[in-house]
Amino acid sequence: MSDLPIRDDLRGREPYGAPQLDVPVRLNTNENPYPPSPRLVEALGRAVAEVAGGLNRYPDRDAVELRKDLADYLGHGVTAQQVWAANGSNEIIQQILQAFGGPGRTALGFEPSYSMHPIITRVSGTEWIDAYRDEDFGLEAERAVAAIEEHRPDIVFLTSPNNPTGTSLPLEAIEAVLAVAPGMVVVDEAYAEFRRQGTPSALSLLPGNPRLIVTRTMSKAFAMAGTRVGYLAADPAVIDALLLVRLPYHLSAVTQTVARTAIAYQGELLGAVETLRAERDALVGWLRGEGFEVADSDANFVLFGRFADRRAVWQGVLDRGVLIREVGPPEWLRVSVGTPEEMAAFRAALKAAL
Ligand SMILES: *Cc1c(COP(=O)(O)O)cnc(C)c1O
């Protein structure tokens, strides 16, 4: 590659690379461990068969029916004109950077947070600015405001619940950011469905905040990571801006129908979310009982520590057939919430590894 006339700003970069290893228990990328039920698999098959006969034609470029379904799912009075969908929320974030970032512009996020925000930012030619969360992985409004006033970024990323810490932000922090941010404010709510009772969503702040973008995904709670559908809710003018940068026909007819079928089965899919939340809370309790430090989690994963040599612990757990994630602050590890059997395997592997 070094011989190629690649862009100077890409030289020396590493691609995104969470290990995809073939091990019995995979708890490293926050996937939903429950595959679609036989009933849903059958419905997905029927839906795909129905569009298959029309695959000689381009799909609905604006994914109108899917956006209606997503708006209904979101509630909060959100309309289809306020929703946009793409191939994963990563593509949503890329489109946001293409429309609102670019050379000469900046995006700011609060570390530790989702590694794809800086990666997508830089690939779009936008400068990335690191700001920092509090010691307990929360974000005090004053700290956030100070960082924004210092750097005046064109785009601010807030992740709530945050990855890899699981921490949610209070609405006051998001409102404080909206009040001072000179540009767009993106609240990444990939894990929204897993938040604990009483934890608010930034969707409630959409009215009156035309520069707020709330992103969601079907990869986690909806157990559709393989489908690649992410979406956002924002003022309709934001979507007009994204239409300028999206590729024509970016969401395939197969993707659109699979996503709509999954949404029609939301009762079943979100039932599993309840199970995962209970399993998450039990995991936090168990880890604390074992004497670990554990970040409060509103997501389907838990960040725990501290380890002088986390690589050794990660490897020890992996040697026992359980893949977790070496990510986030240096002394911590992240484990996704799986089935009860997978969590039992994780607990046993961790104890044995130590
Ligand atoms: C998993 C995750 C996403 C989802 O990405 P997709 O492209 O929709 O699969 C987005 N944001 C955060 C913070 C995540 O952890």
mmCIF file of C-alpha atoms in Angstrom, residues 26-346:
data_model
loop_
_atom_site.group_PDB
_atom_site.id
_atom_site.type_symbol
_atom_site.label_atom_id
_atom_site.label_comp_id
_atom_site.label_asym_id
_atom_site.label_seq_id
_atom_site.Cartn_x
_atom_site.Cartn_y
_atom_site.Cartn_z
ATOM 1 C CA ARG A 26 -18.485 -14.148 21.423
ATOM 2 C CA LEU A 27 -19.096 -11.250 23.786
ATOM 3 C CA ASN A 28 -16.991 -8.602 22.072
ATOM 4 C CA THR A 29 -19.096 -6.488 19.701
ATOM 5 C CA ASN A 30 -22.302 -5.897 21.667
ATOM 6 C CA GLU A 31 -24.392 -7.996 19.331
ATOM 7 C CA ASN A 32 -27.729 -9.299 20.528
ATOM 8 C CA PRO A 33 -27.130 -13.004 21.277
ATOM 9 C CA TYR A 34 -30.660 -14.067 20.346
ATOM 10 C CA PRO A 35 -31.035 -14.976 16.667
ATOM 11 C CA PRO A 36 -34.357 -14.312 14.941
ATOM 12 C CA SER A 37 -37.056 -16.820 15.946
ATOM 13 C CA PRO A 38 -38.197 -19.469 13.427
ATOM 14 C CA ARG A 39 -41.395 -17.418 12.963
ATOM 15 C CA LEU A 40 -39.418 -14.289 12.141
ATOM 16 C CA VAL A 41 -36.983 -16.197 9.913
ATOM 17 C CA GLU A 42 -39.942 -17.431 7.920
ATOM 18 C CA ALA A 43 -41.442 -13.945 7.667
ATOM 19 C CA LEU A 44 -38.067 -12.564 6.537
ATOM 20 C CA GLY A 45 -37.867 -15.260 3.868
ATOM 21 C CA ARG A 46 -41.337 -14.402 2.584
ATOM 22 C CA ALA A 47 -40.552 -10.678 2.553
ATOM 23 C CA VAL A 48 -37.330 -11.193 0.613
ATOM 24 C CA ALA A 49 -39.084 -13.531 -1.848
ATOM 25 C CA GLU A 50 -41.674 -10.827 -2.461
ATOM 26 C CA VAL A 51 -39.123 -8.202 -3.471
ATOM 27 C CA ALA A 52 -36.894 -10.713 -5.301
ATOM 28 C CA GLY A 53 -39.081 -10.579 -8.406
ATOM 29 C CA GLY A 54 -38.502 -6.820 -8.645
ATOM 30 C CA LEU A 55 -34.755 -6.743 -8.123
ATOM 31 C CA ASN A 56 -34.186 -5.704 -11.749
ATOM 32 C CA ARG A 57 -35.420 -2.261 -10.607
ATOM 33 C CA TYR A 58 -33.697 0.176 -8.283
ATOM 34 C CA PRO A 59 -35.192 0.347 -4.794
ATOM 35 C CA ASP A 60 -37.184 3.249 -3.348
ATOM 36 C CA ARG A 61 -34.414 5.848 -3.158
ATOM 37 C CA ASP A 62 -35.999 7.612 -0.209
ATOM 38 C CA ALA A 63 -37.045 4.467 1.709
ATOM 39 C CA VAL A 64 -40.369 6.121 2.458
ATOM 40 C CA GLU A 65 -42.194 3.133 3.945
ATOM 41 C CA LEU A 66 -39.252 2.153 6.117
ATOM 42 C CA ARG A 67 -38.935 5.709 7.422
ATOM 43 C CA LYS A 68 -42.635 5.712 8.309
ATOM 44 C CA ASP A 69 -42.219 2.475 10.232
ATOM 45 C CA LEU A 70 -39.146 3.794 12.050
ATOM 46 C CA ALA A 71 -40.954 7.034 12.956
ATOM 47 C CA ASP A 72 -43.886 5.062 14.384
ATOM 48 C CA TYR A 73 -41.464 2.924 16.341
ATOM 49 C CA LEU A 74 -39.652 5.950 17.798
ATOM 50 C CA GLY A 75 -42.797 7.710 19.028
ATOM 51 C CA HIS A 76 -42.147 11.114 20.672
ATOM 52 C CA GLY A 77 -44.266 12.607 17.860
ATOM 53 C CA VAL A 78 -41.461 11.956 15.347
ATOM 54 C CA THR A 79 -42.667 11.928 11.723
ATOM 55 C CA ALA A 80 -41.318 10.097 8.655
ATOM 56 C CA GLN A 81 -40.027 13.483 7.345
ATOM 57 C CA GLN A 82 -37.799 13.642 10.433
ATOM 58 C CA VAL A 83 -36.318 10.179 9.942
ATOM 59 C CA TRP A 84 -33.504 9.088 7.655
ATOM 60 C CA ALA A 85 -32.069 5.578 7.261
ATOM 61 C CA ALA A 86 -28.814 4.136 5.907
ATOM 62 C CA ASN A 87 -26.613 1.045 5.976
ATOM 63 C CA GLY A 88 -25.884 1.060 9.682
ATOM 64 C CA SER A 89 -25.617 4.117 11.878
ATOM 65 C CA ASN A 90 -21.987 4.188 10.757
ATOM 66 C CA GLU A 91 -23.192 5.237 7.309
ATOM 67 C CA ILE A 92 -25.525 7.739 8.948
ATOM 68 C CA ILE A 93 -22.517 9.225 10.766
ATOM 69 C CA GLN A 94 -20.535 9.257 7.526
ATOM 70 C CA GLN A 95 -23.320 11.161 5.762
ATOM 71 C CA ILE A 96 -23.458 13.654 8.639
ATOM 72 C CA LEU A 97 -19.703 14.239 8.310
ATOM 73 C CA GLN A 98 -19.985 14.590 4.536
ATOM 74 C CA ALA A 99 -22.711 17.205 4.860
ATOM 75 C CA PHE A 100 -21.561 19.141 7.932
ATOM 76 C CA GLY A 101 -17.830 18.370 8.215
ATOM 77 C CA GLY A 102 -15.031 18.255 5.646
ATOM 78 C CA PRO A 103 -11.654 19.976 5.167
ATOM 79 C CA GLY A 104 -11.246 23.014 7.387
ATOM 80 C CA ARG A 105 -13.958 21.847 9.776
ATOM 81 C CA THR A 106 -13.813 20.083 13.145
ATOM 82 C CA ALA A 107 -15.741 17.489 15.122
ATOM 83 C CA LEU A 108 -15.384 16.979 18.868
ATOM 84 C CA GLY A 109 -16.209 14.029 21.100
ATOM 85 C CA PHE A 110 -15.739 13.124 24.756
ATOM 86 C CA GLU A 111 -13.381 10.192 25.368
ATOM 87 C CA PRO A 112 -13.559 7.389 26.184
ATOM 88 C CA SER A 113 -16.237 6.836 23.568
ATOM 89 C CA TYR A 114 -17.064 5.056 20.326
ATOM 90 C CA SER A 115 -13.936 4.653 18.179
ATOM 91 C CA MET A 116 -15.818 5.040 14.900
ATOM 92 C CA HIS A 117 -16.641 8.696 15.568
ATOM 93 C CA PRO A 118 -13.009 9.838 15.178
ATOM 94 C CA ILE A 119 -12.316 7.281 12.429
ATOM 95 C CA ILE A 120 -15.217 8.392 10.220
ATOM 96 C CA THR A 121 -14.491 12.022 11.039
ATOM 97 C CA ARG A 122 -10.879 11.818 9.870
ATOM 98 C CA VAL A 123 -11.683 9.800 6.746
ATOM 99 C CA SER A 124 -14.056 12.612 5.743
ATOM 100 C CA GLY A 125 -11.155 15.080 5.931
ATOM 101 C CA THR A 126 -12.542 16.660 9.093
ATOM 102 C CA GLU A 127 -10.241 17.407 12.032
ATOM 103 C CA TRP A 128 -11.044 15.418 15.201
ATOM 104 C CA ILE A 129 -10.777 17.035 18.631
ATOM 105 C CA ASP A 130 -10.585 14.902 21.778
ATOM 106 C CA ALA A 131 -12.371 16.190 24.856
ATOM 107 C CA TYR A 132 -12.797 14.099 27.988
ATOM 108 C CA ARG A 133 -15.485 12.656 30.201
ATOM 109 C CA ASP A 134 -15.396 12.879 33.983
ATOM 110 C CA GLU A 135 -13.538 10.367 36.144
ATOM 111 C CA ASP A 136 -16.750 8.315 36.566
ATOM 112 C CA PHE A 137 -17.345 8.399 32.763
ATOM 113 C CA GLY A 138 -20.229 10.854 33.157
ATOM 114 C CA LEU A 139 -20.116 14.326 31.632
ATOM 115 C CA GLU A 140 -20.773 17.373 33.764
ATOM 116 C CA ALA A 141 -22.515 20.107 31.795
ATOM 117 C CA GLU A 142 -19.827 22.662 32.758
ATOM 118 C CA ARG A 143 -17.031 20.456 31.443
ATOM 119 C CA ALA A 144 -18.861 19.864 28.158
ATOM 120 C CA VAL A 145 -19.661 23.539 27.724
ATOM 121 C CA ALA A 146 -16.072 24.559 28.455
ATOM 122 C CA ALA A 147 -14.719 22.162 25.796
ATOM 123 C CA ILE A 148 -17.180 23.432 23.206
ATOM 124 C CA GLU A 149 -16.526 27.082 23.988
ATOM 125 C CA GLU A 150 -12.786 26.464 23.720
ATOM 126 C CA HIS A 151 -12.865 24.617 20.382
ATOM 127 C CA ARG A 152 -16.058 25.847 18.655
ATOM 128 C CA PRO A 153 -16.467 22.534 16.733
ATOM 129 C CA ASP A 154 -18.711 22.231 13.689
ATOM 130 C CA ILE A 155 -20.027 18.902 15.004
ATOM 131 C CA VAL A 156 -20.276 17.596 18.581
ATOM 132 C CA PHE A 157 -20.699 13.896 19.308
ATOM 133 C CA LEU A 158 -22.408 12.794 22.499
ATOM 134 C CA THR A 159 -22.913 9.056 23.003
ATOM 135 C CA SER A 160 -25.658 8.064 25.413
ATOM 136 C CA PRO A 161 -25.630 5.356 26.618
ATOM 137 C CA ASN A 162 -21.924 5.638 25.943
ATOM 138 C CA ASN A 163 -19.804 2.902 24.379
ATOM 139 C CA PRO A 164 -17.570 1.468 25.892
ATOM 140 C CA THR A 165 -18.601 2.694 29.353
ATOM 141 C CA GLY A 166 -22.403 2.154 29.323
ATOM 142 C CA THR A 167 -22.955 5.573 30.906
ATOM 143 C CA SER A 168 -26.037 7.666 30.012
ATOM 144 C CA LEU A 169 -26.084 11.442 29.962
ATOM 145 C CA PRO A 170 -28.702 13.487 31.786
ATOM 146 C CA LEU A 171 -30.812 15.669 29.496
ATOM 147 C CA GLU A 172 -29.404 18.760 31.248
ATOM 148 C CA ALA A 173 -25.934 17.982 29.865
ATOM 149 C CA ILE A 174 -27.305 17.593 26.340
ATOM 150 C CA GLU A 175 -29.362 20.780 26.676
ATOM 151 C CA ALA A 176 -26.299 22.673 27.910
ATOM 152 C CA VAL A 177 -24.355 21.474 24.856
ATOM 153 C CA LEU A 178 -27.183 22.449 22.507
ATOM 154 C CA ALA A 179 -27.246 25.910 24.041
ATOM 155 C CA VAL A 180 -23.574 26.650 23.236
ATOM 156 C CA ALA A 181 -22.674 24.434 20.252
ATOM 157 C CA PRO A 182 -22.094 26.565 17.151
ATOM 158 C CA GLY A 183 -22.893 23.662 14.781
ATOM 159 C CA MET A 184 -24.579 20.276 14.757
ATOM 160 C CA VAL A 185 -24.993 18.116 17.869
ATOM 161 C CA VAL A 186 -25.174 14.358 17.278
ATOM 162 C CA VAL A 187 -26.464 12.191 20.113
ATOM 163 C CA ASP A 188 -25.577 8.584 19.317
ATOM 164 C CA GLU A 189 -28.255 6.445 20.988
ATOM 165 C CA ALA A 190 -27.257 3.064 19.545
ATOM 166 C CA TYR A 191 -28.075 1.442 22.901
ATOM 167 C CA ALA A 192 -31.177 3.462 23.780
ATOM 168 C CA GLU A 193 -33.484 0.469 24.172
ATOM 169 C CA PHE A 194 -31.283 -0.991 26.897
ATOM 170 C CA ARG A 195 -31.342 2.024 29.194
ATOM 171 C CA ARG A 196 -32.662 1.630 32.703
ATOM 172 C CA GLN A 197 -36.117 2.820 33.712
ATOM 173 C CA GLY A 198 -36.312 6.598 33.961
ATOM 174 C CA THR A 199 -33.285 7.299 31.746
ATOM 175 C CA PRO A 200 -34.380 9.886 29.154
ATOM 176 C CA SER A 201 -33.839 9.913 25.375
ATOM 177 C CA ALA A 202 -32.648 12.987 23.488
ATOM 178 C CA LEU A 203 -35.623 12.447 21.150
ATOM 179 C CA SER A 204 -37.622 14.543 23.619
ATOM 180 C CA LEU A 205 -35.319 17.497 22.831
ATOM 181 C CA LEU A 206 -35.996 17.500 19.063
ATOM 182 C CA PRO A 207 -38.760 20.134 19.151
ATOM 183 C CA GLY A 208 -37.095 23.543 19.075
ATOM 184 C CA ASN A 209 -33.580 22.165 18.406
ATOM 185 C CA PRO A 210 -33.103 22.173 14.613
ATOM 186 C CA ARG A 211 -29.398 21.286 14.919
ATOM 187 C CA LEU A 212 -29.904 18.181 17.034
ATOM 188 C CA ILE A 213 -29.487 14.762 15.400
ATOM 189 C CA VAL A 214 -30.350 11.599 17.330
ATOM 190 C CA THR A 215 -28.923 8.427 15.782
ATOM 191 C CA ARG A 216 -30.182 4.911 16.408
ATOM 192 C CA THR A 217 -29.475 1.463 14.972
ATOM 193 C CA MET A 218 -31.165 -1.864 14.335
ATOM 194 C CA SER A 219 -27.858 -3.623 15.070
ATOM 195 C CA LYS A 220 -28.237 -3.965 18.836
ATOM 196 C CA ALA A 221 -31.710 -4.115 20.418
ATOM 197 C CA PHE A 222 -33.353 -5.235 17.167
ATOM 198 C CA ALA A 223 -30.819 -8.056 16.804
ATOM 199 C CA MET A 224 -30.272 -7.143 13.135
ATOM 200 C CA ALA A 225 -26.525 -6.382 13.024
ATOM 201 C CA GLY A 226 -26.251 -8.464 9.846
ATOM 202 C CA THR A 227 -28.911 -6.395 8.078
ATOM 203 C CA ARG A 228 -27.006 -3.089 8.342
ATOM 204 C CA VAL A 229 -29.680 -0.533 9.117
ATOM 205 C CA GLY A 230 -29.117 2.596 11.153
ATOM 206 C CA TYR A 231 -31.250 5.713 11.240
ATOM 207 C CA LEU A 232 -31.609 9.180 12.676
ATOM 208 C CA ALA A 233 -34.269 11.582 13.820
ATOM 209 C CA ALA A 234 -33.773 15.306 13.220
ATOM 210 C CA ASP A 235 -35.380 18.388 11.752
ATOM 211 C CA PRO A 236 -36.521 17.721 8.137
ATOM 212 C CA ALA A 237 -34.007 20.337 6.889
ATOM 213 C CA VAL A 238 -31.175 18.119 8.191
ATOM 214 C CA ILE A 239 -32.442 15.313 5.996
ATOM 215 C CA ASP A 240 -32.586 17.680 3.008
ATOM 216 C CA ALA A 241 -28.877 18.304 3.643
ATOM 217 C CA LEU A 242 -28.084 14.575 3.816
ATOM 218 C CA LEU A 243 -29.833 14.002 0.471
ATOM 219 C CA LEU A 244 -27.028 16.038 -1.086
ATOM 220 C CA VAL A 245 -24.366 13.532 -0.033
ATOM 221 C CA ARG A 246 -26.036 10.129 0.098
ATOM 222 C CA LEU A 247 -25.390 7.732 -2.755
ATOM 223 C CA PRO A 248 -28.455 7.170 -4.918
ATOM 224 C CA TYR A 249 -30.313 3.955 -3.986
ATOM 225 C CA HIS A 250 -27.999 3.399 -1.015
ATOM 226 C CA LEU A 251 -30.460 1.141 0.853
ATOM 227 C CA SER A 252 -31.175 -2.033 -1.103
ATOM 228 C CA ALA A 253 -34.719 -3.311 -1.566
ATOM 229 C CA VAL A 254 -33.706 -6.421 0.394
ATOM 230 C CA THR A 255 -32.421 -4.314 3.281
ATOM 231 C CA GLN A 256 -35.559 -2.185 3.352
ATOM 232 C CA THR A 257 -37.945 -5.119 3.429
ATOM 233 C CA VAL A 258 -35.913 -7.050 6.002
ATOM 234 C CA ALA A 259 -35.838 -3.991 8.264
ATOM 235 C CA ARG A 260 -39.583 -3.421 7.904
ATOM 236 C CA THR A 261 -40.288 -7.050 8.724
ATOM 237 C CA ALA A 262 -38.124 -6.848 11.851
ATOM 238 C CA ILE A 263 -39.971 -3.709 12.949
ATOM 239 C CA ALA A 264 -43.271 -5.553 12.495
ATOM 240 C CA TYR A 265 -41.912 -8.164 14.927
ATOM 241 C CA GLN A 266 -40.744 -5.573 17.445
ATOM 242 C CA GLY A 267 -42.790 -7.118 20.255
ATOM 243 C CA GLU A 268 -40.816 -10.317 20.012
ATOM 244 C CA LEU A 269 -37.441 -8.649 19.460
ATOM 245 C CA LEU A 270 -37.801 -6.129 22.248
ATOM 246 C CA GLY A 271 -38.950 -8.897 24.599
ATOM 247 C CA ALA A 272 -35.418 -10.241 24.400
ATOM 248 C CA VAL A 273 -34.173 -6.768 25.367
ATOM 249 C CA GLU A 274 -35.931 -7.142 28.724
ATOM 250 C CA THR A 275 -34.094 -10.416 29.276
ATOM 251 C CA LEU A 276 -30.777 -8.789 28.369
ATOM 252 C CA ARG A 277 -31.341 -5.846 30.701
ATOM 253 C CA ALA A 278 -32.016 -8.219 33.598
ATOM 254 C CA GLU A 279 -28.940 -10.260 32.675
ATOM 255 C CA ARG A 280 -26.899 -7.032 32.489
ATOM 256 C CA ASP A 281 -27.963 -5.926 35.956
ATOM 257 C CA ALA A 282 -27.170 -9.393 37.315
ATOM 258 C CA LEU A 283 -23.724 -9.242 35.681
ATOM 259 C CA VAL A 284 -22.983 -5.829 37.225
ATOM 260 C CA GLY A 285 -24.013 -7.215 40.622
ATOM 261 C CA TRP A 286 -21.877 -10.321 40.225
ATOM 262 C CA LEU A 287 -18.780 -8.392 39.116
ATOM 263 C CA ARG A 288 -19.129 -5.945 42.020
ATOM 264 C CA GLY A 289 -19.598 -8.898 44.380
ATOM 265 C CA GLU A 290 -16.314 -10.294 43.095
ATOM 266 C CA GLY A 291 -14.631 -7.032 43.982
ATOM 267 C CA PHE A 292 -14.275 -5.499 40.517
ATOM 268 C CA GLU A 293 -14.842 -1.874 39.695
ATOM 269 C CA VAL A 294 -17.818 -1.679 37.337
ATOM 270 C CA ALA A 295 -19.190 1.298 35.423
ATOM 271 C CA ASP A 296 -22.960 1.782 35.702
ATOM 272 C CA SER A 297 -24.463 0.459 32.488
ATOM 273 C CA ASP A 298 -27.534 1.479 30.507
ATOM 274 C CA ALA A 299 -26.384 -0.651 27.573
ATOM 275 C CA ASN A 300 -26.020 -4.334 26.658
ATOM 276 C CA PHE A 301 -22.405 -4.485 27.828
ATOM 277 C CA VAL A 302 -20.440 -3.804 30.963
ATOM 278 C CA LEU A 303 -17.053 -2.122 31.449
ATOM 279 C CA PHE A 304 -15.118 -3.536 34.371
ATOM 280 C CA GLY A 305 -11.621 -3.411 35.859
ATOM 281 C CA ARG A 306 -9.139 -2.577 36.941
ATOM 282 C CA PHE A 307 -6.331 -4.746 35.661
ATOM 283 C CA ALA A 308 -2.652 -3.901 35.721
ATOM 284 C CA ASP A 309 -2.308 -6.169 32.663
ATOM 285 C CA ARG A 310 -5.664 -6.297 30.930
ATOM 286 C CA ARG A 311 -4.200 -7.956 27.846
ATOM 287 C CA ALA A 312 -3.280 -10.996 29.986
ATOM 288 C CA VAL A 313 -6.795 -11.206 31.421
ATOM 289 C CA TRP A 314 -8.370 -10.801 27.959
ATOM 290 C CA GLN A 315 -6.112 -13.590 26.648
ATOM 291 C CA GLY A 316 -6.831 -15.828 29.652
ATOM 292 C CA VAL A 317 -10.568 -15.483 29.102
ATOM 293 C CA LEU A 318 -10.107 -16.101 25.365
ATOM 294 C CA ASP A 319 -8.041 -19.236 26.064
ATOM 295 C CA ARG A 320 -11.179 -20.554 27.785
ATOM 296 C CA GLY A 321 -13.326 -19.959 24.716
ATOM 297 C CA VAL A 322 -14.805 -16.558 25.584
ATOM 298 C CA LEU A 323 -14.017 -13.501 23.452
ATOM 299 C CA ILE A 324 -14.440 -10.149 25.210
ATOM 300 C CA ARG A 325 -13.098 -6.735 24.174
ATOM 301 C CA GLU A 326 -9.932 -4.949 25.054
ATOM 302 C CA VAL A 327 -11.176 -1.412 24.610
ATOM 303 C CA GLY A 328 -11.617 1.838 26.513
ATOM 304 C CA PRO A 329 -9.418 3.158 29.304
ATOM 305 C CA PRO A 330 -6.196 1.139 29.743
ATOM 306 C CA GLU A 331 -7.078 -0.845 32.877
ATOM 307 C CA TRP A 332 -10.581 -1.879 31.847
ATOM 308 C CA LEU A 333 -12.243 -4.588 29.761
ATOM 309 C CA ARG A 334 -15.675 -4.678 28.149
ATOM 310 C CA VAL A 335 -17.989 -7.669 28.006
ATOM 311 C CA SER A 336 -21.238 -7.808 26.020
ATOM 312 C CA VAL A 337 -24.302 -9.318 27.655
ATOM 313 C CA GLY A 338 -25.136 -12.715 26.169
ATOM 314 C CA THR A 339 -27.480 -15.553 27.001
ATOM 315 C CA PRO A 340 -27.520 -16.967 30.565
ATOM 316 C CA GLU A 341 -25.339 -19.860 29.330
ATOM 317 C CA GLU A 342 -22.845 -17.471 27.756
ATOM 318 C CA MET A 343 -22.690 -15.380 30.919
ATOM 319 C CA ALA A 344 -22.050 -18.495 32.993
ATOM 320 C CA ALA A 345 -19.199 -19.377 30.628
ATOM 321 C CA PHE A 346 -17.826 -15.837 30.980
#
